[in-house]
Each structure stands twice: as structure tokens, then as C-alpha cells.
Amino acid sequence: MNDIDIIPLFNQDASIWDDFLSVRCASIHGAYNQKLTLDECKTALKDLESAWRRRKHNFAYAAYQNADMVGFVQGDCMAGVATIRGLYVRPEFRKSGIGHKLLKNAERTARFGASSMDLISMLGAMNFYKKCGYTALRLNGTELNHFAKDVPDFPHCTTVPLFCATAQVKNACSKIARDNNMAFDTADINTLHMPAYAYLDATGDIQAYGINDNVLVGAHQPAAYIAKQMHRVFQDFNTKLAKTR
């Protein structure tokens, strides 16, 4: 599946939610041979959007084959826990590694808002989550389809999408902005949902950030090298995004 692109969804508009619902319905039908009625689809879409609007620290990634969404993961961080609200892949793309890649991206995003992961699994996907390092919770000795996992470490000296300006992100980016005699506006990320990335150094600290390819690097950092890496990330994101339209 080398033709599959996985990209962060910084702004979830109406067409994205329609794609989410289409993938979700196809996945449920493939897993349980159960078709949702039109009313059930509309209710599910309304519930998904409503829940998303109520939460502040949301994240989402989608897997695309050109302009066709074939899978997605969506969730949020609250009270130190990153909850996966949905991870679905179209039946014809299962066992291709897409679900694993989507989940790994979600785990990296949780780095800035949570210390643990939490999710409710479809019964047919329980072994998948176990293979990904999740532990099933138990009630009176009975294994549940409720899974948890500590947020894993990931390679440093890398870039991570910013879906929300958490306190950690705000403090780090504000300092970087001051180093450049500028100001960091949380609304660019939290309200306008502009494409944004942070650069992490070898210790996992944010040393640079970029919004809409406008990159700022903190003082005493290899600015030219970091800026080049971040511009390359934005270029890759924009190239992949263009293929979905």
C-alpha cells in the first residue's frame, strides 16, 4: 500500500465528516455484515460532530488513496488521557498496516496532552489493539473491550502536528516567539485550525514551530537546519493534501 498517504486533519469541515461516516459505515458493515439505515447514518454523523465541537483538544488523521479516504482515527485529550473515539479502515484495506500507522500517529499527538491512551474496541478488533501494546481492562475477572496504554516514547529530533495549543505548547511557542521578537497567538491553532507543526529536540522539548509554513526557531538552535526540516514537512503535507482534492 505504497500509494496510501496519511495526513493530519487540522480543520474538519463538512466534507471530512461525510468521509468519516462513509468509512465508518463501510468498516462496520465489513466487520459485522450490518448496514446502517439512512436515519442511523444521520444520527451517527450528528453525534460525531456534536461531540467534536464540545471538546477542546481534538486530533484526527486520515488515510487517503489519492482523493479517497480509506481510513481515519479521531479522538481527544482530556484530564491527561487521550481517548481514541474512532479508528476505522475500509474492509478492502484491512491488514495492510493502515490502522497501525493511524494509531501510531494518534499516539504521537497525545504527547502534548496526555500520559495514557484509552479506547473502546469493536469486538473484532480486540486482537489488533493487543498487538499494538494495549491492555484490556477487566471486570470481575472478565476481559472487556475497553483498552488502555501509556503514551509511548517516540523518536526525538522530529516534527509533530499541533492540533491544540495546550499549556505546554503555549509556553514553549511563546518563548520561541519572544526569541524572534514576535508573539504567539493561540487562536491560529485553537480557533482557526491552521496547519501547524512543532520541532522537538533530542530531549523531547519544543525548539521550533511553524504555522502555515511560517517557521520560528528558538535561540541558540541550528536555525537553518531546523527551518529546512520544517519547511520540508510543510511541503510534504501540502503535496499530500493537494492529492485529496
Short mmCIF file of C-alpha atoms in Angstrom, two decimals:
data_model
loop_
_atom_site.label_atom_id
_atom_site.label_comp_id
_atom_site.label_asym_id
_atom_site.label_seq_id
_atom_site.Cartn_x
_atom_site.Cartn_y
_atom_site.Cartn_z
CA MET A 1 0.00 0.00 0.00
CA ASN A 2 2.71 2.46 -1.00
CA ASP A 3 0.09 4.74 -2.58
CA ILE A 4 -1.59 5.48 0.75
CA ASP A 5 -0.96 8.89 2.32
CA ILE A 6 -1.66 9.58 5.99
CA ILE A 7 -2.14 13.24 6.82
CA PRO A 8 -3.24 15.24 9.88
CA LEU A 9 -6.66 16.87 9.57
CA PHE A 10 -6.22 20.29 11.14
CA ASN A 11 -9.63 21.57 10.04
CA GLN A 12 -12.63 19.24 9.96
CA ASP A 13 -15.17 20.70 7.53
CA ALA A 14 -18.47 19.16 6.39
CA SER A 15 -16.92 17.05 3.63
CA ILE A 16 -14.49 15.50 6.09
CA TRP A 17 -17.32 14.39 8.35
CA ASP A 18 -19.14 12.84 5.39
CA ASP A 19 -15.97 10.89 4.59
CA PHE A 20 -15.64 9.84 8.24
CA LEU A 21 -19.18 8.49 8.19
CA SER A 22 -18.69 6.69 4.88
CA VAL A 23 -15.55 4.93 6.14
CA ARG A 24 -17.17 4.11 9.49
CA CYS A 25 -20.28 2.59 7.89
CA ALA A 26 -18.21 0.53 5.44
CA SER A 27 -15.99 -0.72 8.27
CA ILE A 28 -18.95 -1.74 10.45
CA HIS A 29 -20.63 -3.45 7.52
CA GLY A 30 -17.44 -5.34 6.70
CA ALA A 31 -16.92 -6.43 10.30
CA TYR A 32 -20.50 -7.37 11.20
CA ASN A 33 -22.31 -7.55 7.86
CA GLN A 34 -24.57 -4.86 9.28
CA LYS A 35 -25.80 -1.98 7.14
CA LEU A 36 -26.85 1.23 8.85
CA THR A 37 -30.08 2.88 7.75
CA LEU A 38 -30.09 6.45 6.45
CA ASP A 39 -31.51 7.69 9.76
CA GLU A 40 -28.86 5.79 11.70
CA CYS A 41 -26.16 7.33 9.50
CA LYS A 42 -27.51 10.84 10.02
CA THR A 43 -27.73 10.31 13.78
CA ALA A 44 -24.19 8.92 13.90
CA LEU A 45 -22.84 11.88 11.92
CA LYS A 46 -24.63 14.37 14.14
CA ASP A 47 -23.31 12.68 17.28
CA LEU A 48 -19.74 12.62 15.95
CA GLU A 49 -19.77 16.32 15.04
CA SER A 50 -21.51 17.38 18.24
CA ALA A 51 -19.03 15.53 20.44
CA TRP A 52 -16.13 17.01 18.46
CA ARG A 53 -17.38 20.58 18.91
CA ARG A 54 -17.70 20.12 22.69
CA ARG A 55 -14.08 19.12 23.19
CA LYS A 56 -11.10 21.46 23.07
CA HIS A 57 -8.12 19.21 22.36
CA ASN A 58 -9.16 17.13 19.37
CA PHE A 59 -6.97 15.34 16.87
CA ALA A 60 -7.59 13.45 13.64
CA TYR A 61 -5.62 11.74 10.90
CA ALA A 62 -6.89 10.23 7.68
CA ALA A 63 -5.50 7.70 5.23
CA TYR A 64 -6.07 8.58 1.59
CA GLN A 65 -5.65 6.79 -1.70
CA ASN A 66 -5.47 9.88 -3.88
CA ALA A 67 -8.77 11.71 -3.17
CA ASP A 68 -10.48 8.75 -1.49
CA MET A 69 -10.41 8.46 2.29
CA VAL A 70 -9.88 4.81 3.19
CA GLY A 71 -9.38 5.12 6.94
CA PHE A 72 -9.23 7.57 9.82
CA VAL A 73 -8.51 7.93 13.52
CA GLN A 74 -10.15 10.61 15.63
CA GLY A 75 -10.02 11.44 19.33
CA ASP A 76 -9.31 13.98 22.02
CA CYS A 77 -7.24 14.63 25.13
CA MET A 78 -8.90 15.46 28.44
CA ALA A 79 -7.61 15.31 32.02
CA GLY A 80 -4.36 13.71 30.94
CA VAL A 81 -5.99 10.90 28.95
CA ALA A 82 -6.04 10.62 25.15
CA THR A 83 -9.21 8.84 24.10
CA ILE A 84 -9.49 7.26 20.66
CA ARG A 85 -13.11 7.94 19.68
CA GLY A 86 -12.91 6.17 16.36
CA LEU A 87 -10.42 4.16 14.30
CA TYR A 88 -11.89 2.71 11.12
CA VAL A 89 -10.46 1.33 7.87
CA ARG A 90 -12.43 0.26 4.81
CA PRO A 91 -12.69 -3.57 4.62
CA GLU A 92 -10.70 -3.86 1.39
CA PHE A 93 -7.74 -2.07 3.03
CA ARG A 94 -7.60 -4.09 6.23
CA LYS A 95 -4.43 -5.99 7.17
CA SER A 96 -2.41 -3.50 5.13
CA GLY A 97 -0.87 -1.69 8.10
CA ILE A 98 -3.05 1.41 7.72
CA GLY A 99 -4.76 1.01 11.08
CA HIS A 100 -1.42 0.60 12.83
CA LYS A 101 0.00 3.74 11.18
CA LEU A 102 -3.08 5.78 12.07
CA LEU A 103 -2.88 4.66 15.69
CA LYS A 104 0.84 5.47 15.92
CA ASN A 105 0.19 8.98 14.67
CA ALA A 106 -2.54 9.45 17.26
CA GLU A 107 -0.16 8.28 19.99
CA ARG A 108 2.48 10.80 18.91
CA THR A 109 -0.09 13.60 19.03
CA ALA A 110 -1.08 12.60 22.58
CA ARG A 111 2.46 13.53 23.63
CA PHE A 112 1.32 17.11 24.27
CA GLY A 113 -1.84 16.48 26.26
CA ALA A 114 -1.88 13.09 27.90
CA SER A 115 0.10 10.41 29.69
CA SER A 116 -2.16 7.47 28.78
CA MET A 117 -4.34 6.23 25.92
CA ASP A 118 -7.90 4.95 26.23
CA LEU A 119 -10.35 3.38 23.78
CA ILE A 120 -13.36 1.13 23.31
CA SER A 121 -12.72 -1.53 20.68
CA MET A 122 -15.07 -3.26 18.30
CA LEU A 123 -15.14 -6.91 19.36
CA GLY A 124 -13.48 -8.00 16.13
CA ALA A 125 -10.58 -5.56 16.61
CA MET A 126 -9.51 -6.58 20.12
CA ASN A 127 -6.55 -8.65 18.95
CA PHE A 128 -5.38 -5.73 16.81
CA TYR A 129 -5.15 -3.44 19.85
CA LYS A 130 -3.41 -6.11 21.90
CA LYS A 131 -0.77 -6.41 19.18
CA CYS A 132 -0.35 -2.63 19.33
CA GLY A 133 0.50 -2.83 23.05
CA TYR A 134 -2.89 -2.03 24.56
CA THR A 135 -4.14 -3.88 27.65
CA ALA A 136 -7.77 -4.90 28.03
CA LEU A 137 -9.38 -3.81 31.31
CA ARG A 138 -11.16 -6.45 33.37
CA LEU A 139 -14.35 -6.52 35.40
CA ASN A 140 -14.76 -9.34 37.91
CA GLY A 141 -12.09 -11.26 36.03
CA THR A 142 -13.79 -10.83 32.67
CA GLU A 143 -11.84 -9.15 29.86
CA LEU A 144 -13.59 -6.06 28.49
CA ASN A 145 -13.30 -4.38 25.11
CA HIS A 146 -12.06 -1.30 26.97
CA PHE A 147 -8.31 -0.84 26.41
CA ALA A 148 -5.60 1.36 27.90
CA LYS A 149 -1.91 2.06 27.29
CA ASP A 150 0.72 4.52 28.49
CA VAL A 151 1.59 7.10 25.85
CA PRO A 152 4.75 5.62 24.30
CA ASP A 153 8.00 7.42 23.64
CA PHE A 154 8.85 8.19 20.04
CA PRO A 155 11.98 9.35 18.25
CA HIS A 156 13.07 12.87 19.10
CA CYS A 157 14.55 15.43 16.73
CA THR A 158 11.31 15.16 14.82
CA THR A 159 8.21 17.18 13.95
CA VAL A 160 4.74 16.66 15.40
CA PRO A 161 1.43 18.20 14.26
CA LEU A 162 -0.15 20.71 16.64
CA PHE A 163 -3.91 20.38 16.93
CA CYS A 164 -4.24 22.34 20.16
CA ALA A 165 -2.14 24.94 21.96
CA THR A 166 -2.02 23.17 25.33
CA ALA A 167 -0.24 24.85 28.24
CA GLN A 168 2.96 23.01 27.34
CA VAL A 169 2.74 24.07 23.70
CA LYS A 170 1.76 27.65 24.56
CA ASN A 171 4.67 28.13 26.97
CA ALA A 172 7.26 26.70 24.60
CA CYS A 173 5.99 28.51 21.48
CA SER A 174 5.60 31.81 23.33
CA LYS A 175 9.25 31.66 24.36
CA ILE A 176 10.33 30.87 20.80
CA ALA A 177 8.22 33.77 19.51
CA ARG A 178 9.83 36.14 22.02
CA ASP A 179 13.26 34.97 20.87
CA ASN A 180 12.21 36.23 17.44
CA ASN A 181 10.65 39.48 18.74
CA MET A 182 7.20 38.22 17.85
CA ALA A 183 4.08 36.98 19.66
CA PHE A 184 2.47 33.55 19.66
CA ASP A 185 -1.29 33.63 19.03
CA THR A 186 -3.04 30.50 20.29
CA ALA A 187 -6.07 31.35 18.12
CA ASP A 188 -4.12 30.37 14.98
CA ILE A 189 -4.21 26.78 16.23
CA ASN A 190 -7.17 26.58 18.61
CA THR A 191 -9.71 28.64 16.64
CA LEU A 192 -8.52 29.00 13.05
CA HIS A 193 -7.09 25.44 12.93
CA MET A 194 -4.21 26.42 10.67
CA PRO A 195 -1.72 23.70 9.71
CA ALA A 196 0.90 23.76 12.47
CA TYR A 197 3.90 21.66 13.49
CA ALA A 198 6.39 21.67 16.35
CA TYR A 199 10.03 20.56 16.16
CA LEU A 200 11.26 18.50 19.11
CA ASP A 201 14.91 18.24 20.07
CA ALA A 202 16.75 15.17 21.40
CA THR A 203 15.21 15.63 24.86
CA GLY A 204 11.66 15.96 23.53
CA ASP A 205 11.41 19.72 24.11
CA ILE A 206 9.85 22.06 21.54
CA GLN A 207 12.57 24.19 19.95
CA ALA A 208 10.72 25.49 16.89
CA TYR A 209 7.22 25.74 15.50
CA GLY A 210 5.60 26.60 12.22
CA ILE A 211 2.13 27.77 11.27
CA ASN A 212 1.19 27.77 7.59
CA ASP A 213 4.89 27.24 6.79
CA ASN A 214 5.87 30.35 8.75
CA VAL A 215 8.66 28.83 10.86
CA LEU A 216 10.20 30.29 14.01
CA VAL A 217 13.23 28.71 15.70
CA GLY A 218 14.28 29.27 19.30
CA ALA A 219 17.50 30.99 20.30
CA HIS A 220 20.77 29.01 20.37
CA GLN A 221 19.41 26.39 17.95
CA PRO A 222 20.70 25.42 14.48
CA ALA A 223 18.10 27.65 12.85
CA ALA A 224 18.94 26.95 9.20
CA TYR A 225 18.90 23.18 9.69
CA ILE A 226 15.65 23.11 11.70
CA ALA A 227 13.89 25.55 9.37
CA LYS A 228 14.86 23.42 6.37
CA GLN A 229 13.45 20.29 8.07
CA MET A 230 10.19 22.03 8.93
CA HIS A 231 9.70 23.58 5.50
CA ARG A 232 10.15 20.09 4.07
CA VAL A 233 7.40 18.80 6.39
CA PHE A 234 5.01 21.53 5.27
CA GLN A 235 5.84 20.86 1.64
CA ASP A 236 5.09 17.16 2.15
CA PHE A 237 1.83 17.97 3.93
CA ASN A 238 0.69 20.35 1.20
CA THR A 239 1.61 17.88 -1.54
CA LYS A 240 -0.41 15.11 0.11
CA LEU A 241 -3.31 17.45 0.85
CA ALA A 242 -3.47 18.55 -2.78
CA LYS A 243 -3.90 14.92 -3.87
CA THR A 244 -7.07 14.62 -1.75
CA ARG A 245 -8.86 17.42 -3.61
#
